[in-house]
Coordinates of N, CA, C and O in Angstrom, one line a residue:
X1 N 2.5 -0.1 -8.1 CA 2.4 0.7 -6.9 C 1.1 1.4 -6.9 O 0.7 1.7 -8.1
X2 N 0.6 1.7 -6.3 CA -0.6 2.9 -5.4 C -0.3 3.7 -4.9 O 0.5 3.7 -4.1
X3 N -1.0 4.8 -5.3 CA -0.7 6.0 -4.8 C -2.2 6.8 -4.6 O -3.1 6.9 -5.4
X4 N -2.1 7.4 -3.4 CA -3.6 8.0 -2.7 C -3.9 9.7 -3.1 O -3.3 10.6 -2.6
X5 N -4.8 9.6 -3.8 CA -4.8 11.4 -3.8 C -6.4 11.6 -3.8 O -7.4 11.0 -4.3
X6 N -6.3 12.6 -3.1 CA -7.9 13.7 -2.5 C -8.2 14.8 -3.8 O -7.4 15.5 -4.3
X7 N -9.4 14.6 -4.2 CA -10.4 15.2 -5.1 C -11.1 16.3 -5.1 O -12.1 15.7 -4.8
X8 N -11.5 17.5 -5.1 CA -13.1 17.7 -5.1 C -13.6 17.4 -5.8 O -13.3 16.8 -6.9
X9 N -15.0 17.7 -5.2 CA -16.3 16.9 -5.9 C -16.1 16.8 -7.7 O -15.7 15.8 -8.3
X10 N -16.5 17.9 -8.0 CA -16.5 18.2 -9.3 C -15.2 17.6 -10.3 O -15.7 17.4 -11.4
X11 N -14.1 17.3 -10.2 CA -13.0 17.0 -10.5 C -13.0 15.3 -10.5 O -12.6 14.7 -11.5
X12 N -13.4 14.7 -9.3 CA -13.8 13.6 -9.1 C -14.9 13.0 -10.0 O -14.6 12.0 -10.7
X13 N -16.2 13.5 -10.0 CA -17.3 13.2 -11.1 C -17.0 13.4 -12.5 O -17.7 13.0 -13.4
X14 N -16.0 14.0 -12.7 CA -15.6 14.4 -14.2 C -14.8 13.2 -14.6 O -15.0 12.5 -15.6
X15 N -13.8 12.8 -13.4 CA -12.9 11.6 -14.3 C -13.9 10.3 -14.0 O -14.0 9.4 -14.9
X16 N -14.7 10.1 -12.7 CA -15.8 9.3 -12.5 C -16.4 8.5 -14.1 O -16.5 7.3 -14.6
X17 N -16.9 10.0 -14.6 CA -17.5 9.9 -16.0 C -17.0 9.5 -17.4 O -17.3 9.3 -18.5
X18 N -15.7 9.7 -16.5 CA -14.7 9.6 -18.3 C -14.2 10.8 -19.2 O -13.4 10.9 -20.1
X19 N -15.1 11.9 -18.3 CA -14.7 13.1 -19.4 C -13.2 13.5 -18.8 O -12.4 13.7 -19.7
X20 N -12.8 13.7 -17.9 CA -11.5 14.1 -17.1 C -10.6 13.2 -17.5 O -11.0 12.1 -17.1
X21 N -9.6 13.1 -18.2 CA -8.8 11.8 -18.3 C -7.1 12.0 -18.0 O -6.2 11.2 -18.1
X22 N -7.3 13.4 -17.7 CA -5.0 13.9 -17.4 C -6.0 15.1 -16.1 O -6.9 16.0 -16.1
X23 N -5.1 14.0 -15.0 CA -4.9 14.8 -13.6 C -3.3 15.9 -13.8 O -2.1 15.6 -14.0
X24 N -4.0 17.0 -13.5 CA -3.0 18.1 -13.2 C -2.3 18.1 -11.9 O -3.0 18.0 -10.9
X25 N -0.8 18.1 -11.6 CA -0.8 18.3 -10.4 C 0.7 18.7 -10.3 O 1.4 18.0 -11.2
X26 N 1.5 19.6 -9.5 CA 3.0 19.7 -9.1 C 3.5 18.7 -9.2 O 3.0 17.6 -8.9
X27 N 4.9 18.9 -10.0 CA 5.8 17.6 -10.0 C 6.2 17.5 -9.1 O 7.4 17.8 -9.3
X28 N 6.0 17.2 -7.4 CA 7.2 17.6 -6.9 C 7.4 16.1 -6.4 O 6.8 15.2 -6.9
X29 N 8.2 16.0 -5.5 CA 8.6 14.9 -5.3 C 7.7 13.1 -4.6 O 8.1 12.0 -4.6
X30 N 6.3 13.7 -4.1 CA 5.4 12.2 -4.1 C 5.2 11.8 -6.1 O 5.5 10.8 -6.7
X31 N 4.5 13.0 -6.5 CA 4.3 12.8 -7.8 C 5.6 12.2 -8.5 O 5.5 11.7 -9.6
X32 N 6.6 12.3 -8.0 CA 7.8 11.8 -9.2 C 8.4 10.2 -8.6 O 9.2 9.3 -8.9
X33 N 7.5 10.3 -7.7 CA 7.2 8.0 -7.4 C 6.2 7.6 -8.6 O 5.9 6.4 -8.8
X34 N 6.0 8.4 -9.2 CA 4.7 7.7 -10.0 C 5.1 7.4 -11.1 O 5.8 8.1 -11.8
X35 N 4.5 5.8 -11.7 CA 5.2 5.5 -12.6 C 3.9 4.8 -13.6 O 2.9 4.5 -13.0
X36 N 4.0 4.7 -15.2 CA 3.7 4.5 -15.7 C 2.6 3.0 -15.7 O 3.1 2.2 -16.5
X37 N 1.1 2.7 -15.0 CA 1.2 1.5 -15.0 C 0.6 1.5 -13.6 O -0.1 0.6 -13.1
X38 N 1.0 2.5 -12.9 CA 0.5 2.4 -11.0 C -0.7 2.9 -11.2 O -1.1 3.5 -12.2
X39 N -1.4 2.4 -9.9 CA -2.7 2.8 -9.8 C -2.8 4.2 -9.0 O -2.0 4.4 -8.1
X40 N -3.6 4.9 -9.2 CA -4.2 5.8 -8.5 C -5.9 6.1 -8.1 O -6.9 6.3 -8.8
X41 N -5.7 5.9 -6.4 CA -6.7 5.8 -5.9 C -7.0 6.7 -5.9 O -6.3 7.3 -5.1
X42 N -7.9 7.6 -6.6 CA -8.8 9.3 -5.9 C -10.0 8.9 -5.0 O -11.0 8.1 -5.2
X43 N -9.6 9.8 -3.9 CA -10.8 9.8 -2.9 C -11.1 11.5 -3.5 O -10.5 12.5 -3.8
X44 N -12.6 11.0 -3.4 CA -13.4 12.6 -3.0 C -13.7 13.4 -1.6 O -14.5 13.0 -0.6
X45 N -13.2 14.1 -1.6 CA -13.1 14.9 -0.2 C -14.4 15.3 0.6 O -14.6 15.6 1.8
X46 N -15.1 15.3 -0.8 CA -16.8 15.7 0.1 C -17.4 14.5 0.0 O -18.6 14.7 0.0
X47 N -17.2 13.4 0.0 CA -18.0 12.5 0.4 C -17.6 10.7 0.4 O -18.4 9.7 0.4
X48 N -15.7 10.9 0.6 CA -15.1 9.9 0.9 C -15.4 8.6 0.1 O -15.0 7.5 0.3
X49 N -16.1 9.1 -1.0 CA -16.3 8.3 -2.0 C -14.6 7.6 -2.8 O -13.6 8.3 -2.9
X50 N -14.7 6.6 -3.1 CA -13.3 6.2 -3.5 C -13.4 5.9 -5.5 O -14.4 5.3 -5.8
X51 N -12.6 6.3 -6.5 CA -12.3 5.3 -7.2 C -10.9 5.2 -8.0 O -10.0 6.0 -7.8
X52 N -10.7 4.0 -8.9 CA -9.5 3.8 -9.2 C -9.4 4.3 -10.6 O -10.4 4.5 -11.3
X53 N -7.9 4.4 -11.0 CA -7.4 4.5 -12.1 C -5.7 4.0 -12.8 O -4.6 4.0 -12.2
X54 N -6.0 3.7 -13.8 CA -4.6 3.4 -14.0 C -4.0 4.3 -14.7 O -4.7 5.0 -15.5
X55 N -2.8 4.6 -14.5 CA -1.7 5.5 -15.4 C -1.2 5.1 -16.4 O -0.3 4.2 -16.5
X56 N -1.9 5.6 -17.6 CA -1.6 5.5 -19.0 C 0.1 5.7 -20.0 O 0.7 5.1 -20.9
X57 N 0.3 7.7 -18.6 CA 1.1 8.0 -19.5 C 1.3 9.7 -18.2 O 0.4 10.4 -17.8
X58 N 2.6 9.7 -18.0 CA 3.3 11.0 -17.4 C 3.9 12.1 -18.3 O 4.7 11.9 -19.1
X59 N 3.3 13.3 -18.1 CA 3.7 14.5 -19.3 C 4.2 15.6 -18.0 O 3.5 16.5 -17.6
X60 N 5.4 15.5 -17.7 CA 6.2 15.9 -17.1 C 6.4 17.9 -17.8 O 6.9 17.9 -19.0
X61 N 6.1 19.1 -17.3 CA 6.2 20.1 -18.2 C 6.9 21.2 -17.2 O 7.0 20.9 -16.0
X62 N 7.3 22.2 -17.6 CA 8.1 23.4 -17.1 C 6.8 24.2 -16.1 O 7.1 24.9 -15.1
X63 N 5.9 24.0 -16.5 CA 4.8 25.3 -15.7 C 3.5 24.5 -16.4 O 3.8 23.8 -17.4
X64 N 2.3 24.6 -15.9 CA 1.4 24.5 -16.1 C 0.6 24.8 -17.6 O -0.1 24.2 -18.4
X65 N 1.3 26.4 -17.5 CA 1.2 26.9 -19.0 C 1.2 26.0 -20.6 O 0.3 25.9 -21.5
X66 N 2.7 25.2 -20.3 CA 3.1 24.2 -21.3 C 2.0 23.1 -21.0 O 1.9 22.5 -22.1
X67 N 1.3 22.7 -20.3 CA 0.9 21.7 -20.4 C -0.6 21.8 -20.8 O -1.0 20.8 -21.3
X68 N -1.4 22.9 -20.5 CA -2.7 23.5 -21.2 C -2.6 23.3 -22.7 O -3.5 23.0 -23.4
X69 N -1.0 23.8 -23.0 CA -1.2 23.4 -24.4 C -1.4 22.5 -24.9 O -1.6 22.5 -26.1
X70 N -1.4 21.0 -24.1 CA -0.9 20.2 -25.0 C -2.4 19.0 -25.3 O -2.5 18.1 -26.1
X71 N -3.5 19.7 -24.2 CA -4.5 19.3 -24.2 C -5.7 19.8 -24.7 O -5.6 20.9 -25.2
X72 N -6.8 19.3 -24.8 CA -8.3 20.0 -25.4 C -8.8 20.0 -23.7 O -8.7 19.0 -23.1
X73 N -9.4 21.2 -23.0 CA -9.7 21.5 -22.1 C -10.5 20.9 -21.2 O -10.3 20.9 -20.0
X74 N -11.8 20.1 -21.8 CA -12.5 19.0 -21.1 C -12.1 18.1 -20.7 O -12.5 17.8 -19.6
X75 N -10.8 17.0 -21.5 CA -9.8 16.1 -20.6 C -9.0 16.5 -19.5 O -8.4 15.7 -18.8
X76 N -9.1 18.3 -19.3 CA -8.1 18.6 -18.0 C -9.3 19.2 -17.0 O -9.0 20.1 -16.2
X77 N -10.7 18.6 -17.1 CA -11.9 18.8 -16.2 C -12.4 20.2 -16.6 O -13.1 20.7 -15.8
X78 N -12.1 21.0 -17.6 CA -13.0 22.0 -17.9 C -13.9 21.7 -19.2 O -13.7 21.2 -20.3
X79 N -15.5 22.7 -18.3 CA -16.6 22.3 -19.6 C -16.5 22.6 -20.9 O -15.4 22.7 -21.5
X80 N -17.5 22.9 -21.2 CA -17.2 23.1 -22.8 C -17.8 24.8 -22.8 O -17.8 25.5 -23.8
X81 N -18.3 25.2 -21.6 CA -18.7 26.8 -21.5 C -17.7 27.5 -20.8 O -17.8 28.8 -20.6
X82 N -16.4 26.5 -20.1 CA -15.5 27.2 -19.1 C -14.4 27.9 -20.0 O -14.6 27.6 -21.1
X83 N -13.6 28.6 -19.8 CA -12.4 28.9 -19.8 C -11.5 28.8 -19.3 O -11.3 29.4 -18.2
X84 N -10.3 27.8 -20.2 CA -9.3 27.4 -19.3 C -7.8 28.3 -19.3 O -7.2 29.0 -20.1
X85 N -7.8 28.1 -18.1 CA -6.6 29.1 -17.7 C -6.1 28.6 -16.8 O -6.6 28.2 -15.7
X86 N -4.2 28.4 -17.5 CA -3.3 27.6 -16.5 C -3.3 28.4 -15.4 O -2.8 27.8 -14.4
X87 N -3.7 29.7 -15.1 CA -3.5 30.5 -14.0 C -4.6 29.8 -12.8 O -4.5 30.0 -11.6
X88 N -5.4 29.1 -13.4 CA -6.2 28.8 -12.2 C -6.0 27.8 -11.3 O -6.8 27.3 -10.5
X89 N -4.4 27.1 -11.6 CA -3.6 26.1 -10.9 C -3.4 27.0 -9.7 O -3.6 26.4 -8.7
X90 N -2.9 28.7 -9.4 CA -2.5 28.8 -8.2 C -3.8 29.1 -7.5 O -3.9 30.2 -7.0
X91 N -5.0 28.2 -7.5 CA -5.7 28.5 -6.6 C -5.0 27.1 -5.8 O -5.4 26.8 -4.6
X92 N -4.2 26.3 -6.3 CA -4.0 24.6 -5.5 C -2.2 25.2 -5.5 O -1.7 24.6 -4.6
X93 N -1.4 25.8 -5.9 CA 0.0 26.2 -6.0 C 0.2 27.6 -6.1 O -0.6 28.4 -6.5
X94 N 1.2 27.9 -5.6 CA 2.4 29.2 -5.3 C 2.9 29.2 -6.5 O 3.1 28.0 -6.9
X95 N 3.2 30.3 -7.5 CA 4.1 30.7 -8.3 C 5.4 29.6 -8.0 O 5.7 28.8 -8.9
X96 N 6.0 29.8 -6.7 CA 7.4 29.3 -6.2 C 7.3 28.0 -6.5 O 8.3 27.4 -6.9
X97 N 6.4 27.5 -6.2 CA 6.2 25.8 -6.3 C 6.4 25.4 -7.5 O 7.2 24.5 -7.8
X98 N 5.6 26.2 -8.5 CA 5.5 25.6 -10.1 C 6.8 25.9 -10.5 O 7.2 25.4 -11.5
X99 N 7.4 26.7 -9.9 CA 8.8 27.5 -10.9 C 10.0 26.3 -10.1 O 10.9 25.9 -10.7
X100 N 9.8 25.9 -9.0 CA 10.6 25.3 -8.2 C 10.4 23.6 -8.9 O 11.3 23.1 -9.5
X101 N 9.4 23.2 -8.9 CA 8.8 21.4 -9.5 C 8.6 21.4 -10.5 O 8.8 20.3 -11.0
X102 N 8.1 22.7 -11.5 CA 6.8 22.0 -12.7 C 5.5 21.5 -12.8 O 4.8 21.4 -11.8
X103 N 5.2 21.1 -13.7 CA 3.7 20.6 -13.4 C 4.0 19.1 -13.7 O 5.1 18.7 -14.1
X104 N 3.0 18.5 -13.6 CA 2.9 16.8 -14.0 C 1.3 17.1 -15.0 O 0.6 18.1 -14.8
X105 N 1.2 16.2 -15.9 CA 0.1 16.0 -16.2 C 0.2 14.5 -16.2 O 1.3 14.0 -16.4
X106 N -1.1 13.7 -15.9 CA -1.2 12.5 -15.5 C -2.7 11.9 -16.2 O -3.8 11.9 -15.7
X107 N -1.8 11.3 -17.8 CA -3.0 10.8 -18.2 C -3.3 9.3 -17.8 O -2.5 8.4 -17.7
X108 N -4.9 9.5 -17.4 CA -5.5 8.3 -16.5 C -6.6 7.7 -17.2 O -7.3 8.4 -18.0
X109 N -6.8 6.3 -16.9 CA -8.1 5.5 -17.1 C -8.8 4.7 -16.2 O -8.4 3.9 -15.4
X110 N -10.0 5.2 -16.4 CA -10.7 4.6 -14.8 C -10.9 2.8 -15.1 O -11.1 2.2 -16.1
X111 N -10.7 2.5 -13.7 CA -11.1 1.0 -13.6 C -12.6 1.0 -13.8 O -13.4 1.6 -13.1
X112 N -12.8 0.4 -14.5 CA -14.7 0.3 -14.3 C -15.3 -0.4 -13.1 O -16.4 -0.1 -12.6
X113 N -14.3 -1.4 -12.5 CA -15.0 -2.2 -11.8 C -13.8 -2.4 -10.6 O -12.7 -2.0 -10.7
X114 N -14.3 -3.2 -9.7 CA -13.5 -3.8 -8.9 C -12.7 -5.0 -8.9 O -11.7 -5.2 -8.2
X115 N -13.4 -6.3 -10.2 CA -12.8 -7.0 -11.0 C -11.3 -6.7 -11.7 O -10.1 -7.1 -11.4
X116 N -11.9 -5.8 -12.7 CA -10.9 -5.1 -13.7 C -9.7 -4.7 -12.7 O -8.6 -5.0 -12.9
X117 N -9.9 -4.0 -11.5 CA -8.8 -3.3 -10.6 C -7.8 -4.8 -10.3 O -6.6 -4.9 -10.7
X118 N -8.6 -5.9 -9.5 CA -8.0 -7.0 -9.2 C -7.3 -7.9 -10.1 O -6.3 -8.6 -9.8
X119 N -7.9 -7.9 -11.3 CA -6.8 -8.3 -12.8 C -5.4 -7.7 -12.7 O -4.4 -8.3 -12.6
X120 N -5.7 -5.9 -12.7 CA -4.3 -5.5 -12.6 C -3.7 -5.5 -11.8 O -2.5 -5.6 -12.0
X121 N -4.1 -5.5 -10.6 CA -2.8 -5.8 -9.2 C -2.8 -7.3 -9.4 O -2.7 -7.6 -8.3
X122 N -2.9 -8.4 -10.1 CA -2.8 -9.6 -10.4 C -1.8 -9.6 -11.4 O -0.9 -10.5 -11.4
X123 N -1.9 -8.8 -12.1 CA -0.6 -8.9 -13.5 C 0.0 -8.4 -12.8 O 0.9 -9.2 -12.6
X124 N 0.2 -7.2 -11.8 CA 1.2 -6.8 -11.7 C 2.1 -7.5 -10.9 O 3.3 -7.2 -11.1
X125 N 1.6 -8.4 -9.9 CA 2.2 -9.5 -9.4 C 3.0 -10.0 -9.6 O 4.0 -10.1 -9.0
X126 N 2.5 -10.6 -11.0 CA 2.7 -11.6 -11.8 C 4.0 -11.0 -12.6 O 5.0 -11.6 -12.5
X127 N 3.9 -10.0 -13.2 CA 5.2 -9.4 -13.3 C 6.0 -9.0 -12.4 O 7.1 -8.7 -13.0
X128 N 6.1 -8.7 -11.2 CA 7.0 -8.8 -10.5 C 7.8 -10.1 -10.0 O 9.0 -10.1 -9.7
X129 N 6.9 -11.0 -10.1 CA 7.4 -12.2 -9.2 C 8.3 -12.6 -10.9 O 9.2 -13.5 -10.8
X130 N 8.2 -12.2 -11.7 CA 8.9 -12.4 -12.8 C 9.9 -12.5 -12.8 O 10.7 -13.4 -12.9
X131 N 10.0 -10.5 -12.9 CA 11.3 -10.5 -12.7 C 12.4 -10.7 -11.0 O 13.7 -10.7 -10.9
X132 N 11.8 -10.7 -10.3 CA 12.8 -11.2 -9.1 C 13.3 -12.6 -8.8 O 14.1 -13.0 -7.9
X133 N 12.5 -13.3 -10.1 CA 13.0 -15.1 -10.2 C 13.3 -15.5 -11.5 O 14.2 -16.4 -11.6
X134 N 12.7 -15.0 -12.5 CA 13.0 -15.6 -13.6 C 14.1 -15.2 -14.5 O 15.0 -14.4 -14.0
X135 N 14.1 -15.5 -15.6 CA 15.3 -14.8 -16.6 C 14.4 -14.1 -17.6 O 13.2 -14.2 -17.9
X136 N 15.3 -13.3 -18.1 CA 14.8 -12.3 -18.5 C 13.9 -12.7 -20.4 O 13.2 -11.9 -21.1
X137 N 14.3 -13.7 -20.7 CA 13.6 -14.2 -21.9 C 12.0 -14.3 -21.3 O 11.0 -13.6 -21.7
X138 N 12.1 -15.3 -20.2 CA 10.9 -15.8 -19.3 C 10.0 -14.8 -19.4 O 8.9 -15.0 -20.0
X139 N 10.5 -13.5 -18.7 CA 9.6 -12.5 -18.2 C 9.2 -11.6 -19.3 O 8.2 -11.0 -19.1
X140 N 9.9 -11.4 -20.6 CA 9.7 -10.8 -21.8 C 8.2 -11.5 -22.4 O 7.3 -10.9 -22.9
X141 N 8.3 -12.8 -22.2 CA 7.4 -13.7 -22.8 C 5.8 -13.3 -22.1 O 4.8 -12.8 -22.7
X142 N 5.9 -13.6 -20.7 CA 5.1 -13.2 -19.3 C 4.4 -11.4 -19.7 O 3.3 -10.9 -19.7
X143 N 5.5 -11.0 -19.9 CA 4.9 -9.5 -20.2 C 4.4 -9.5 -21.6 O 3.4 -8.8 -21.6
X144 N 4.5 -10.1 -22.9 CA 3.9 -9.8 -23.5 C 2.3 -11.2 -23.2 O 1.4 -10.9 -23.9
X145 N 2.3 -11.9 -22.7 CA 0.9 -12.6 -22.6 C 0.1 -11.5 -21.9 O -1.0 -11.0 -22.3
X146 N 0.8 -11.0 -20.9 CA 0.2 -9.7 -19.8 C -0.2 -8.5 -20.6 O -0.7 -7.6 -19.9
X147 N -0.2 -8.4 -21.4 CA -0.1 -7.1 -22.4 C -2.1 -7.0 -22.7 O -2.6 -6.1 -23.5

């Protein structure tokens, strides 16, 4: 599946580059369609620039707080001169929101290319059409060739 989310600049260029690699965001309920393996398209908001990434891995946490810990600061888009502070999530959330959803952390890998992107919506195809016809040995086999 695909799922569409809006950037700023700076946030954008960071995972662009590789240094950003866990998108922060409210668990709330679009974020809790997202599954392990889906792509996410980020658009940049200042310049409708588009690119892709794949979902590695969902770190589901109580508050933002828990999940600062669980990272080194430049993979959650801060430099190496910034200081990170989970408080600077309510400049994007309400206290009520985080205490109400939680946070997500959303470790991601950029597609390099447009190729690479069409491989994986090709596997993932290919695994689907799997399991909606095949048996389940079949598709065990299919997913590990797909691996």
């Amino acid at each position: 599946m695909e799922h569409d989310m809006k950037l700023y600049n700076e946030a954008f260029e960071m995972i662009k580059s590789k240094v950003k690699t866990v998108e922060m965001r409210l668990n709330d309920e679009k974020r809790k369609k997202i599954k392990v393996d889906d792509v996410i398209c980020f658009q940049n908001i200042e310049t409708d620039e588009k690119i892709y990434v794949k979902v590695l891995r969902l770190i589901p946490c109580k508050n933002f707080d828990d999940l600062y810990k669980m990272f080194p600061k430049t993979v959650l888009g801060y430099k190496n001169d910034e200081v990170a502070n989970p408080r600077d999530m309510l400049e994007y959330y309400s206290v009520e929101q985080i205490e109400k959803y939680g946070a997500l952390g959303i470790e991601i890998s950029l597609f390099e290319s447009d190729k690479s992107l069409r491989i994986h919506h090709t596997k993932q195809l290919l695994k689907d059409f799997a399991k909606d016809n095949l048996s389940e040995d079949i598709q065990n086999e299919i997913n590990d060739i797909l691996k």
